[in-house]
Amino acid sequence: MWSGQPHPDEGCPPPLEAVPVSWKSQSRREPPGALVGTPAGEGAHGEEDPAAQLDVSRLRSSSMEIREKGSEFLKEELHKAQKELKLKDEECERLSRVREQLERELEELTASLFEEAHKMVREANTKQAASEKQLKEARGKIDMLQAEVTALKTLVITSTPASPNRELHPQLLSPTKAGPRKGHLRHKSTSSALCPIACPAAGHILTPDKEGKEVDTTLFAEFQAWRESPTLDKDSPFLGRVYREDVGPCLDFTAQELSALVRAAVEDNTLTIEPVASHTPPTVKAAAAAGYGSTNTCALSGLARACRHRIRLGDSESHYYISPSSRARITAVCNFFTYIRYIQQGLVRQDAEPMFWEVTRLRKEMSLAKLGFFPQEA
């Protein structure tokens, strides 16, 4: 019988061995199922082999099934692990690409930030330099305006047509102090015979001063009308007359195109007159060769004269050399416009008649300069 323990190699029970008995016990009837002493136990093996083989085959088939199932399970687990590993690799690759992209974007952002910072620094430095330049120019203009206001106050306070300051105007000194004067002198009897004249437009009597000057009623009426609302508009009767009779002829030079530019610069208060250095640098010689005149030729009149001054129009870097006569004409017109602007800005605190006489004196200076009279330079 099968003891139920598998063979170490095949998993089958070992065969049963016959027990030897004596001959006397052979004649005894054995109960069914008892072993009979047969040689080498061939009877027992003949009856037990089919069942044992069936069990062995079943065990073998079940073992194979277990192995196959285990192998399939392991394959499935291996496949799952490989799948998960592949997904992990793909995820790692994706994360690596994301990291590389982020690193590139970070580098680009850092570079752009540095570039923007450098650009802002450059712009700030440029603006700072421009602001410092404007501040310097503004301070220079303030100093110039303060000097002009101080000079104007001195002129207004100490010198008026009715009571001129003879130290500021040497030409008004007596002949014994000022020396002989050239030109026509009015006889004393002529000035003493003058009588007061009534001005209808002003509503009061205008008296001639001690030198025998007399107010023109028409001119004074035009000036009073302009003084009520002062403006630099040429359409007003007062300034229209001045432009027509004094400013236009005084600034009418041979070089018509340059004369128009000079007139516009004087009206806009952007003309600059500078003294010429004794030694002319090479750059100035090149500018003179380009058609801006030279130290021996006036750019406005075209005459061969010693030019000790030059003019600059607005913000232009070009300079034009001018003779003393041209400078005197331009200066006379500039003085007139300066006084007119002071009146417009309310800086002149005087009555109408002294202001009118000052305007008349400035017009006289323009007429004399136009006729060729100008003070000699030291």
PDB file of N, CA, C and O in Angstrom, residues 215-250:
ATOM      1  N   VAL A 215       7.671 166.446 -27.878  1.00  0.00           N
ATOM      2  CA  VAL A 215       6.953 165.186 -28.070  1.00  0.00           C
ATOM      3  C   VAL A 215       6.070 165.290 -29.300  1.00  0.00           C
ATOM      4  O   VAL A 215       5.318 166.258 -29.462  1.00  0.00           O
ATOM      5  N   ASP A 216       6.175 164.286 -30.160  1.00  0.00           N
ATOM      6  CA  ASP A 216       5.264 164.195 -31.300  1.00  0.00           C
ATOM      7  C   ASP A 216       3.946 163.595 -30.821  1.00  0.00           C
ATOM      8  O   ASP A 216       3.918 162.489 -30.271  1.00  0.00           O
ATOM      9  N   THR A 217       2.867 164.332 -31.005  1.00  0.00           N
ATOM     10  CA  THR A 217       1.575 163.893 -30.456  1.00  0.00           C
ATOM     11  C   THR A 217       1.098 162.581 -31.064  1.00  0.00           C
ATOM     12  O   THR A 217       0.521 161.734 -30.373  1.00  0.00           O
ATOM     13  N   THR A 218       1.317 162.421 -32.371  1.00  0.00           N
ATOM     14  CA  THR A 218       0.869 161.173 -33.023  1.00  0.00           C
ATOM     15  C   THR A 218       1.631 159.968 -32.484  1.00  0.00           C
ATOM     16  O   THR A 218       1.050 158.937 -32.139  1.00  0.00           O
ATOM     17  N   LEU A 219       2.961 160.121 -32.414  1.00  0.00           N
ATOM     18  CA  LEU A 219       3.784 159.014 -31.890  1.00  0.00           C
ATOM     19  C   LEU A 219       3.440 158.727 -30.432  1.00  0.00           C
ATOM     20  O   LEU A 219       3.374 157.557 -30.019  1.00  0.00           O
ATOM     21  N   PHE A 220       3.233 159.757 -29.657  1.00  0.00           N
ATOM     22  CA  PHE A 220       2.925 159.555 -28.244  1.00  0.00           C
ATOM     23  C   PHE A 220       1.568 158.877 -28.065  1.00  0.00           C
ATOM     24  O   PHE A 220       1.394 158.029 -27.178  1.00  0.00           O
ATOM     25  N   ALA A 221       0.604 159.235 -28.892  1.00  0.00           N
ATOM     26  CA  ALA A 221      -0.714 158.594 -28.819  1.00  0.00           C
ATOM     27  C   ALA A 221      -0.611 157.109 -29.177  1.00  0.00           C
ATOM     28  O   ALA A 221      -1.238 156.250 -28.532  1.00  0.00           O
ATOM     29  N   GLU A 222       0.171 156.802 -30.199  1.00  0.00           N
ATOM     30  CA  GLU A 222       0.354 155.391 -30.558  1.00  0.00           C
ATOM     31  C   GLU A 222       1.059 154.629 -29.441  1.00  0.00           C
ATOM     32  O   GLU A 222       0.705 153.480 -29.138  1.00  0.00           O
ATOM     33  N   PHE A 223       2.052 155.269 -28.818  1.00  0.00           N
ATOM     34  CA  PHE A 223       2.763 154.602 -27.726  1.00  0.00           C
ATOM     35  C   PHE A 223       1.837 154.378 -26.528  1.00  0.00           C
ATOM     36  O   PHE A 223       1.884 153.308 -25.887  1.00  0.00           O
ATOM     37  N   GLN A 224       1.018 155.367 -26.198  1.00  0.00           N
ATOM     38  CA  GLN A 224       0.098 155.196 -25.073  1.00  0.00           C
ATOM     39  C   GLN A 224      -0.913 154.084 -25.344  1.00  0.00           C
ATOM     40  O   GLN A 224      -1.235 153.290 -24.451  1.00  0.00           O
ATOM     41  N   ALA A 225      -1.411 154.002 -26.572  1.00  0.00           N
ATOM     42  CA  ALA A 225      -2.351 152.929 -26.916  1.00  0.00           C
ATOM     43  C   ALA A 225      -1.672 151.562 -26.794  1.00  0.00           C
ATOM     44  O   ALA A 225      -2.274 150.590 -26.318  1.00  0.00           O
ATOM     45  N   TRP A 226      -0.406 151.481 -27.205  1.00  0.00           N
ATOM     46  CA  TRP A 226       0.318 150.206 -27.088  1.00  0.00           C
ATOM     47  C   TRP A 226       0.622 149.890 -25.624  1.00  0.00           C
ATOM     48  O   TRP A 226       0.593 148.729 -25.216  1.00  0.00           O
ATOM     49  N   ARG A 227       0.906 150.928 -24.794  1.00  0.00           N
ATOM     50  CA  ARG A 227       1.289 150.719 -23.403  1.00  0.00           C
ATOM     51  C   ARG A 227       0.136 150.172 -22.573  1.00  0.00           C
ATOM     52  O   ARG A 227       0.356 149.469 -21.573  1.00  0.00           O
ATOM     53  N   GLU A 228      -1.100 150.455 -22.973  1.00  0.00           N
ATOM     54  CA  GLU A 228      -2.241 149.930 -22.228  1.00  0.00           C
ATOM     55  C   GLU A 228      -2.304 148.412 -22.292  1.00  0.00           C
ATOM     56  O   GLU A 228      -2.695 147.754 -21.329  1.00  0.00           O
ATOM     57  N   SER A 229      -1.936 147.826 -23.407  1.00  0.00           N
ATOM     58  CA  SER A 229      -1.857 146.352 -23.537  1.00  0.00           C
ATOM     59  C   SER A 229      -0.605 146.027 -24.345  1.00  0.00           C
ATOM     60  O   SER A 229      -0.667 145.786 -25.555  1.00  0.00           O
ATOM     61  N   PRO A 230       0.554 146.049 -23.702  1.00  0.00           N
ATOM     62  CA  PRO A 230       1.818 145.862 -24.437  1.00  0.00           C
ATOM     63  C   PRO A 230       1.931 144.469 -25.034  1.00  0.00           C
ATOM     64  O   PRO A 230       1.618 143.463 -24.385  1.00  0.00           O
ATOM     65  N   THR A 231       2.370 144.404 -26.271  1.00  0.00           N
ATOM     66  CA  THR A 231       2.554 143.148 -26.979  1.00  0.00           C
ATOM     67  C   THR A 231       3.662 143.334 -28.003  1.00  0.00           C
ATOM     68  O   THR A 231       4.022 144.471 -28.363  1.00  0.00           O
ATOM     69  N   LEU A 232       4.214 142.238 -28.476  1.00  0.00           N
ATOM     70  CA  LEU A 232       5.261 142.277 -29.495  1.00  0.00           C
ATOM     71  C   LEU A 232       4.704 142.033 -30.879  1.00  0.00           C
ATOM     72  O   LEU A 232       5.455 141.727 -31.818  1.00  0.00           O
ATOM     73  N   ASP A 233       3.404 142.190 -31.015  1.00  0.00           N
ATOM     74  CA  ASP A 233       2.765 141.990 -32.311  1.00  0.00           C
ATOM     75  C   ASP A 233       3.083 143.174 -33.231  1.00  0.00           C
ATOM     76  O   ASP A 233       2.946 144.343 -32.849  1.00  0.00           O
ATOM     77  N   LYS A 234       3.476 142.866 -34.456  1.00  0.00           N
ATOM     78  CA  LYS A 234       3.833 143.911 -35.411  1.00  0.00           C
ATOM     79  C   LYS A 234       2.614 144.658 -35.943  1.00  0.00           C
ATOM     80  O   LYS A 234       2.769 145.719 -36.573  1.00  0.00           O
ATOM     81  N   ASP A 235       1.429 144.132 -35.735  1.00  0.00           N
ATOM     82  CA  ASP A 235       0.234 144.760 -36.291  1.00  0.00           C
ATOM     83  C   ASP A 235      -0.192 146.002 -35.524  1.00  0.00           C
ATOM     84  O   ASP A 235      -1.040 146.766 -35.999  1.00  0.00           O
ATOM     85  N   SER A 236       0.355 146.212 -34.342  1.00  0.00           N
ATOM     86  CA  SER A 236      -0.015 147.419 -33.598  1.00  0.00           C
ATOM     87  C   SER A 236       0.575 148.647 -34.291  1.00  0.00           C
ATOM     88  O   SER A 236       1.660 148.582 -34.873  1.00  0.00           O
ATOM     89  N   PRO A 237      -0.124 149.769 -34.253  1.00  0.00           N
ATOM     90  CA  PRO A 237       0.394 150.973 -34.942  1.00  0.00           C
ATOM     91  C   PRO A 237       1.772 151.405 -34.446  1.00  0.00           C
ATOM     92  O   PRO A 237       2.625 151.809 -35.240  1.00  0.00           O
ATOM     93  N   PHE A 238       2.006 151.321 -33.132  1.00  0.00           N
ATOM     94  CA  PHE A 238       3.283 151.760 -32.585  1.00  0.00           C
ATOM     95  C   PHE A 238       4.434 150.898 -33.093  1.00  0.00           C
ATOM     96  O   PHE A 238       5.407 151.407 -33.682  1.00  0.00           O
ATOM     97  N   LEU A 239       4.348 149.572 -32.876  1.00  0.00           N
ATOM     98  CA  LEU A 239       5.434 148.697 -33.321  1.00  0.00           C
ATOM     99  C   LEU A 239       5.504 148.615 -34.832  1.00  0.00           C
ATOM    100  O   LEU A 239       6.595 148.424 -35.397  1.00  0.00           O
ATOM    101  N   GLY A 240       4.367 148.718 -35.507  1.00  0.00           N
ATOM    102  CA  GLY A 240       4.415 148.725 -36.966  1.00  0.00           C
ATOM    103  C   GLY A 240       5.231 149.881 -37.501  1.00  0.00           C
ATOM    104  O   GLY A 240       6.030 149.719 -38.443  1.00  0.00           O
ATOM    105  N   ARG A 241       5.064 151.042 -36.910  1.00  0.00           N
ATOM    106  CA  ARG A 241       5.851 152.201 -37.328  1.00  0.00           C
ATOM    107  C   ARG A 241       7.336 151.998 -37.016  1.00  0.00           C
ATOM    108  O   ARG A 241       8.217 152.328 -37.828  1.00  0.00           O
ATOM    109  N   VAL A 242       7.637 151.464 -35.820  1.00  0.00           N
ATOM    110  CA  VAL A 242       9.040 151.250 -35.448  1.00  0.00           C
ATOM    111  C   VAL A 242       9.701 150.241 -36.389  1.00  0.00           C
ATOM    112  O   VAL A 242      10.846 150.425 -36.827  1.00  0.00           O
ATOM    113  N   TYR A 243       8.987 149.163 -36.697  1.00  0.00           N
ATOM    114  CA  TYR A 243       9.534 148.178 -37.635  1.00  0.00           C
ATOM    115  C   TYR A 243       9.786 148.825 -38.996  1.00  0.00           C
ATOM    116  O   TYR A 243      10.813 148.580 -39.638  1.00  0.00           O
ATOM    117  N   ARG A 244       8.853 149.598 -39.438  1.00  0.00           N
ATOM    118  CA  ARG A 244       8.939 150.184 -40.782  1.00  0.00           C
ATOM    119  C   ARG A 244      10.011 151.264 -40.868  1.00  0.00           C
ATOM    120  O   ARG A 244      10.740 151.345 -41.873  1.00  0.00           O
ATOM    121  N   GLU A 245      10.162 152.096 -39.841  1.00  0.00           N
ATOM    122  CA  GLU A 245      11.052 153.241 -39.916  1.00  0.00           C
ATOM    123  C   GLU A 245      12.435 152.978 -39.335  1.00  0.00           C
ATOM    124  O   GLU A 245      13.407 153.631 -39.751  1.00  0.00           O
ATOM    125  N   ASP A 246      12.556 152.053 -38.375  1.00  0.00           N
ATOM    126  CA  ASP A 246      13.833 151.890 -37.675  1.00  0.00           C
ATOM    127  C   ASP A 246      14.391 150.473 -37.762  1.00  0.00           C
ATOM    128  O   ASP A 246      15.532 150.281 -38.208  1.00  0.00           O
ATOM    129  N   VAL A 247      13.614 149.481 -37.307  1.00  0.00           N
ATOM    130  CA  VAL A 247      14.137 148.111 -37.210  1.00  0.00           C
ATOM    131  C   VAL A 247      14.468 147.563 -38.589  1.00  0.00           C
ATOM    132  O   VAL A 247      15.561 147.016 -38.823  1.00  0.00           O
ATOM    133  N   GLY A 248      13.532 147.695 -39.532  1.00  0.00           N
ATOM    134  CA  GLY A 248      13.769 147.164 -40.869  1.00  0.00           C
ATOM    135  C   GLY A 248      14.985 147.775 -41.539  1.00  0.00           C
ATOM    136  O   GLY A 248      15.896 147.041 -41.974  1.00  0.00           O
ATOM    137  N   PRO A 249      15.083 149.107 -41.640  1.00  0.00           N
ATOM    138  CA  PRO A 249      16.281 149.689 -42.275  1.00  0.00           C
ATOM    139  C   PRO A 249      17.575 149.389 -41.523  1.00  0.00           C
ATOM    140  O   PRO A 249      18.626 149.211 -42.148  1.00  0.00           O
ATOM    141  N   CYS A 250      17.505 149.311 -40.181  1.00  0.00           N
ATOM    142  CA  CYS A 250      18.730 149.079 -39.427  1.00  0.00           C
ATOM    143  C   CYS A 250      19.283 147.674 -39.642  1.00  0.00           C
ATOM    144  O   CYS A 250      20.501 147.470 -39.610  1.00  0.00           O
TER     145      CYS A 250
END
